[in-house]
Coordinates of C-alpha atoms in Angstrom, one line a residue:
X201 CA 38.4 4.3 -22.5
X202 CA 40.8 1.0 -23.0
X203 CA 40.7 -2.4 -22.5
X204 CA 42.0 -3.9 -19.1
X205 CA 43.6 -7.0 -18.2
X206 CA 42.8 -7.9 -15.0
X207 CA 42.6 -11.2 -12.6
X208 CA 39.4 -10.3 -11.4
X209 CA 36.7 -12.8 -12.8
X210 CA 34.7 -9.7 -14.4
X211 CA 34.8 -6.0 -15.0
X212 CA 31.8 -4.1 -14.4
X213 CA 30.9 -0.9 -16.4
X214 CA 28.3 1.2 -16.0
X215 CA 26.8 3.3 -19.4
X216 CA 24.6 5.9 -19.2
X217 CA 22.9 7.3 -22.2
X218 CA 22.5 11.1 -22.6
X219 CA 19.4 12.9 -23.9
X220 CA 19.4 12.6 -27.7
X221 CA 17.1 14.8 -30.2
X222 CA 15.2 11.3 -30.9
X223 CA 14.2 11.2 -27.1
X224 CA 14.0 15.1 -27.2
X225 CA 11.4 14.8 -30.1
X226 CA 9.2 11.7 -28.5
X227 CA 8.5 13.9 -25.4
X228 CA 6.9 16.8 -27.2
X229 CA 3.2 16.6 -27.0
X230 CA 3.6 14.6 -23.4
X231 CA 3.5 17.7 -21.5
X232 CA 7.0 16.8 -20.1
X233 CA 8.8 19.9 -20.9
X234 CA 8.2 23.7 -20.0
X235 CA 6.0 25.6 -22.4
X236 CA 8.5 27.6 -24.2
X237 CA 6.0 30.3 -25.5
X238 CA 5.8 31.0 -22.0
X239 CA 9.4 31.9 -21.4
X240 CA 11.7 34.6 -22.5
X241 CA 13.7 34.3 -25.6
X242 CA 16.9 34.0 -23.6
X243 CA 16.2 31.3 -20.9
X244 CA 17.0 28.0 -21.4
X245 CA 14.3 25.1 -21.4
X246 CA 15.2 22.7 -19.1
X247 CA 14.2 18.7 -19.8
X248 CA 11.8 17.5 -17.0
X249 CA 11.5 13.6 -16.9
X250 CA 8.4 12.4 -16.4
X251 CA 6.8 8.6 -16.1
X252 CA 6.9 8.5 -20.0
X253 CA 10.9 8.9 -20.1
X254 CA 11.7 5.3 -19.1
X255 CA 9.4 3.6 -21.6
X256 CA 11.0 5.9 -24.3
X257 CA 14.4 4.9 -23.2
X258 CA 13.4 1.2 -23.4
X259 CA 12.2 2.1 -27.0
X260 CA 15.2 4.0 -28.2
X261 CA 17.6 1.7 -26.9
X262 CA 16.0 -1.7 -27.6
X263 CA 18.5 -4.1 -28.7
X264 CA 21.9 -2.5 -27.2
X265 CA 21.8 -5.7 -24.8
X266 CA 22.8 -7.8 -27.8
X267 CA 26.0 -6.0 -28.7
X268 CA 28.2 -8.0 -25.9
X269 CA 27.5 -11.3 -26.5
X270 CA 30.0 -15.0 -26.3
X271 CA 29.5 -18.4 -26.4
X272 CA 29.9 -20.6 -23.0
X273 CA 31.5 -23.8 -22.6
X274 CA 28.3 -25.3 -23.7
X275 CA 27.9 -23.5 -26.7
X276 CA 25.1 -21.2 -25.1
X277 CA 24.8 -17.6 -26.1
X278 CA 25.5 -15.3 -23.2
X279 CA 24.1 -11.5 -22.9
X280 CA 25.9 -10.4 -19.9
X281 CA 24.4 -7.2 -19.6
X282 CA 21.7 -5.0 -17.4
X283 CA 19.6 -2.4 -18.3
X284 CA 17.1 -0.6 -16.7
X285 CA 15.6 2.6 -19.0
X286 CA 18.8 4.4 -19.8
X287 CA 21.1 2.9 -17.2
X288 CA 23.3 -0.1 -18.4
X289 CA 25.6 -2.5 -16.8
X290 CA 28.0 -4.7 -19.3
X291 CA 30.0 -7.9 -17.5
X292 CA 32.7 -8.3 -19.3
X293 CA 35.6 -11.0 -18.9
X294 CA 39.4 -10.7 -18.5
X295 CA 39.9 -11.7 -22.2
X296 CA 37.2 -9.3 -23.7
X297 CA 38.1 -6.2 -25.2
X298 CA 36.3 -3.0 -23.5
X299 CA 37.2 -0.5 -25.8
X300 CA 35.7 -2.4 -28.9
X301 CA 32.3 -3.0 -27.3
X302 CA 32.0 0.2 -26.2
X303 CA 32.9 1.4 -30.0
X304 CA 30.1 -0.9 -31.0
X305 CA 27.6 0.8 -28.3
X306 CA 28.8 4.2 -29.9
X307 CA 28.3 3.2 -33.2
X308 CA 24.5 2.0 -32.5
X309 CA 23.6 4.9 -30.4
X310 CA 25.0 7.4 -33.0
X311 CA 22.8 5.7 -35.6
X312 CA 19.6 6.5 -33.1
X313 CA 20.9 10.1 -32.7
X314 CA 22.1 9.3 -29.4
X315 CA 25.6 8.8 -27.7
X316 CA 27.8 7.8 -24.3
X317 CA 27.8 9.9 -21.7
X318 CA 31.9 10.2 -21.3
X319 CA 31.0 11.9 -17.7
X320 CA 28.8 8.6 -16.5
X321 CA 30.9 5.8 -18.2
X322 CA 33.1 3.7 -15.9
X323 CA 35.4 0.6 -16.0
X324 CA 35.5 -1.0 -12.8
X325 CA 36.7 -4.4 -11.3
X326 CA 33.9 -5.8 -9.2
X327 CA 36.3 -6.1 -6.4
X328 CA 36.8 -2.4 -6.4
X329 CA 32.6 -2.2 -6.0
X330 CA 30.5 0.0 -7.9
X331 CA 27.0 2.0 -7.4
X332 CA 24.0 1.0 -9.8
X333 CA 20.5 1.7 -9.7
X334 CA 20.7 2.8 -5.7
X335 CA 23.0 -0.2 -5.0
X336 CA 26.8 -0.7 -4.4
X337 CA 27.5 -4.2 -5.4
X338 CA 31.1 -5.7 -4.7
X339 CA 33.0 -8.9 -4.6
X340 CA 34.7 -9.4 -1.4
X341 CA 38.3 -10.8 -1.4
X342 CA 36.9 -13.9 -0.2
X343 CA 34.4 -14.5 -3.4
X344 CA 31.6 -13.7 -1.7
X345 CA 29.2 -11.2 -4.0
X346 CA 27.7 -8.6 -1.5
X347 CA 25.4 -5.6 -1.9
X348 CA 24.0 -2.8 0.3
X349 CA 22.6 0.5 -0.4
X350 CA 24.7 3.1 -2.3
X351 CA 26.2 6.0 -0.4
X352 CA 23.9 8.6 -2.4
X353 CA 20.8 6.5 -2.3
X354 CA 21.2 6.4 1.8
X355 CA 21.6 10.0 1.6
X356 CA 18.7 10.7 -0.4
X357 CA 16.4 9.0 2.1
X358 CA 17.9 10.3 5.1
X359 CA 17.4 13.7 3.9
X360 CA 13.7 13.0 3.3
X361 CA 13.5 11.5 6.8
X362 CA 15.2 14.5 8.3
X363 CA 12.6 16.8 6.2
X364 CA 9.6 14.9 8.2
X365 CA 11.2 14.3 11.6
X366 CA 12.3 18.4 11.8
X367 CA 9.3 19.7 10.6
X368 CA 7.4 22.0 13.3
X369 CA 4.4 21.9 11.0
X370 CA 3.8 18.3 11.9
X371 CA 3.1 16.7 15.5
X372 CA 4.9 13.4 16.5
X373 CA 1.6 11.5 15.4
X374 CA 1.5 12.9 11.8
X375 CA 5.3 12.7 11.6
X376 CA 5.3 9.0 12.2
X377 CA 2.3 8.6 9.6
X378 CA 4.4 10.3 7.2
X379 CA 7.6 8.4 7.8
X380 CA 6.2 5.3 7.3
X381 CA 5.8 4.8 3.8
X382 CA 8.9 6.3 3.2
X383 CA 10.9 3.9 5.6
X384 CA 9.0 1.0 4.3
X385 CA 9.6 1.7 0.9
X386 CA 13.4 2.0 1.1
X387 CA 13.8 -0.9 3.4
X388 CA 11.5 -2.9 0.8
X389 CA 13.5 -1.8 -2.0
X390 CA 16.9 -2.9 -0.3
X391 CA 15.3 -6.2 1.2
X392 CA 17.6 -8.4 -0.8
X393 CA 20.6 -6.4 0.5
X394 CA 23.1 -6.6 4.0
X395 CA 20.9 -4.4 6.0
X396 CA 22.2 -5.4 9.3
X397 CA 25.0 -2.8 9.7
X398 CA 24.5 0.3 12.2
X399 CA 23.9 2.7 9.1
X400 CA 21.1 0.2 6.9
X401 CA 19.6 -0.6 10.5
X402 CA 18.4 3.3 10.8
X403 CA 19.8 2.9 14.3
X404 CA 20.9 6.6 14.7
X405 CA 18.2 7.7 12.9
X406 CA 15.5 6.3 14.9
X407 CA 17.3 7.4 17.9
X408 CA 16.7 11.0 16.8
X409 CA 13.3 10.7 15.9
X410 CA 12.4 9.0 19.2
X411 CA 14.3 12.2 20.8
X412 CA 12.0 14.7 18.8
X413 CA 8.9 12.4 19.6
X414 CA 9.4 12.5 23.2
X415 CA 10.1 16.2 23.3
X416 CA 6.5 16.9 23.0
X417 CA 4.4 17.9 25.8
X418 CA 1.6 15.2 25.1
X419 CA 4.1 12.2 24.7
X420 CA 5.9 10.2 26.9
X421 CA 8.4 7.6 26.3
X422 CA 6.2 4.7 26.0
X423 CA 3.6 6.7 23.7
X424 CA 6.9 8.0 21.9
X425 CA 8.0 4.2 21.5
X426 CA 4.9 3.2 20.0
X427 CA 4.7 5.8 17.5
X428 CA 8.5 5.0 16.7
X429 CA 7.2 1.5 15.7
X430 CA 4.8 3.0 13.5
X431 CA 7.3 5.3 12.1
X432 CA 10.1 2.8 11.3
X433 CA 7.9 -0.5 10.2
X434 CA 10.4 -3.6 10.2
X435 CA 10.8 -5.2 6.6
X436 CA 12.6 -8.6 6.8
X437 CA 15.7 -8.9 4.7
X438 CA 17.3 -11.8 3.1
X439 CA 20.9 -10.9 1.3
X440 CA 21.1 -12.1 -2.2
X441 CA 17.9 -14.3 -2.2
X442 CA 16.5 -12.3 -5.3
X443 CA 14.9 -14.7 -7.6
X444 CA 15.1 -13.8 -11.2
X445 CA 11.8 -13.8 -13.5
X446 CA 11.7 -17.3 -15.4
X447 CA 13.0 -17.6 -19.1
X448 CA 11.0 -15.0 -21.1
X449 CA 8.2 -14.3 -18.8
X450 CA 6.3 -11.5 -19.3
X451 CA 3.7 -10.0 -16.8
X452 CA 1.4 -9.5 -20.1
X453 CA 1.7 -13.2 -21.3
X454 CA -1.4 -14.2 -19.7
X455 CA 0.3 -16.7 -16.8
X456 CA -1.8 -15.2 -13.9
X457 CA -0.7 -18.1 -11.7
X458 CA 3.0 -17.3 -12.0
X459 CA 2.6 -13.9 -11.7
X460 CA 0.1 -14.2 -8.9
X461 CA 2.8 -16.1 -6.9
X462 CA 5.8 -14.0 -7.9
X463 CA 4.3 -11.1 -6.7
X464 CA 3.3 -12.5 -3.4
X465 CA 6.8 -12.7 -2.5
X466 CA 6.8 -8.9 -2.0
X467 CA 4.9 -9.2 1.1
X468 CA 6.1 -10.6 4.6
X469 CA 5.3 -11.3 8.1
X470 CA 1.2 -12.2 8.2
X471 CA 0.5 -10.9 4.9
X472 CA 3.1 -13.4 3.2
X473 CA 1.4 -16.1 5.3
X474 CA -2.2 -15.3 4.7
X475 CA -1.3 -15.3 0.7
X476 CA 0.5 -19.2 1.3
X477 CA -2.5 -20.3 3.0
X478 CA -5.0 -18.8 0.2
X479 CA -2.9 -20.0 -2.6
X480 CA -2.1 -16.3 -3.7
X481 CA -5.9 -15.6 -4.5
X482 CA -8.3 -13.1 -2.7
X483 CA -10.2 -14.2 -0.2
X484 CA -13.1 -12.0 -0.8
X485 CA -13.5 -12.2 -4.8
X486 CA -11.4 -15.1 -5.6
X487 CA -9.3 -13.8 -7.9
X488 CA -5.7 -14.1 -8.3
X489 CA -3.3 -11.3 -7.0
X490 CA -1.9 -9.3 -10.4
X491 CA -1.1 -5.7 -11.6
X492 CA -0.2 -3.2 -9.0
X493 CA -3.3 -3.1 -6.9
X494 CA -1.9 -3.9 -3.3
X495 CA -2.7 -6.6 -0.9
X496 CA -4.7 -5.7 2.5
X497 CA -4.9 -7.9 5.3
X498 CA -8.4 -7.8 6.6
X499 CA -9.6 -8.7 9.9
X500 CA -12.6 -11.1 9.6
X501 CA -14.3 -10.3 12.7
X502 CA -13.9 -6.6 12.6
X503 CA -11.5 -6.2 15.4
X504 CA -8.1 -4.5 14.3
X505 CA -6.8 -5.8 17.9
X506 CA -7.2 -9.0 16.9
X507 CA -3.9 -10.2 14.9
X508 CA -4.5 -14.0 15.3
X509 CA -3.9 -15.8 11.9
X510 CA -7.1 -17.2 11.6
X511 CA -8.8 -13.9 11.8
X512 CA -6.6 -12.4 8.9
X513 CA -7.2 -12.8 5.1
X514 CA -5.3 -11.2 2.3
X515 CA -7.9 -9.6 -0.2
X516 CA -7.3 -6.9 -2.5
X517 CA -7.3 -3.5 -2.0
X518 CA -10.5 -2.6 -3.7
X519 CA -12.3 -5.5 -2.0
X520 CA -11.2 -4.1 1.2
X521 CA -12.7 -0.7 0.4
X522 CA -15.6 -2.2 -0.6
X523 CA -16.2 -4.1 2.5
X524 CA -15.9 -1.6 4.4
X525 CA -18.1 0.9 2.3
X526 CA -20.8 -1.6 2.5
X527 CA -20.8 -2.5 6.5
X528 CA -20.9 1.5 6.8
X529 CA -24.0 1.9 4.8
X530 CA -25.9 -1.0 6.5

């Protein structure tokens, strides 16, 4: 790795940390490894990432973001790096020494029993584009910043969809219900990307699913189209409209109003409108929407065909379940 002189405004580097004795020891006792006592002595026990892995990575790598910093024209300290668990992106200027920065990172990691993965470390110009956390980022010749789902992310998503669509054990109705959360989740994750390209609009994938649905003897083109709408729910996208978390805000700082309002932007359509009308509070219990509990739309008159805005309210998932449970008992 060496420093580069480049006319581009930034050079981007992705740094991924390898498993270390430190994180390996942290995993012991959490059930994150196959039991060695049940394996033959000549078998190699494979490391299995679990939900604990990002947390342990955050603990082990705390402070690494401050290694590369500088002062801007107004004397403010800038730390131009982004890290998610053990995936890290460092933004450097043409005058910065990439090798020196990487050396400082290596020293810090060595002190913690870790090292930089040379295989996964890349130094690249922003105008050439790079992949990070499932997205492909690039600064175009006109200076506009563009982000789209990365090729690997799209391939993994397409594989999941094809597995469901081609499964002969499922009927069209079951396939549609299984596809919906997969497609919605993928579109929601990429809602701040450019999604109007043919690939990202899922045109060909939808066409394939429609043909499979329509081949069933109990389906016709009308019912197949309805199932297709269920299987591929629309999620509105706004390119580059992601809003950063304000200052040093944390979900655990007790600012319920701020986080409730911020979490509301994760929803769109009728749910988003209901949240704004209700000042981001549950219509049933009156509490703010915080935490990971989903927001549900409730039909006030009980008629699920009545989608008028006046008949829809946003409530907690648990409140929704309680309402319907109470109705079934009465």
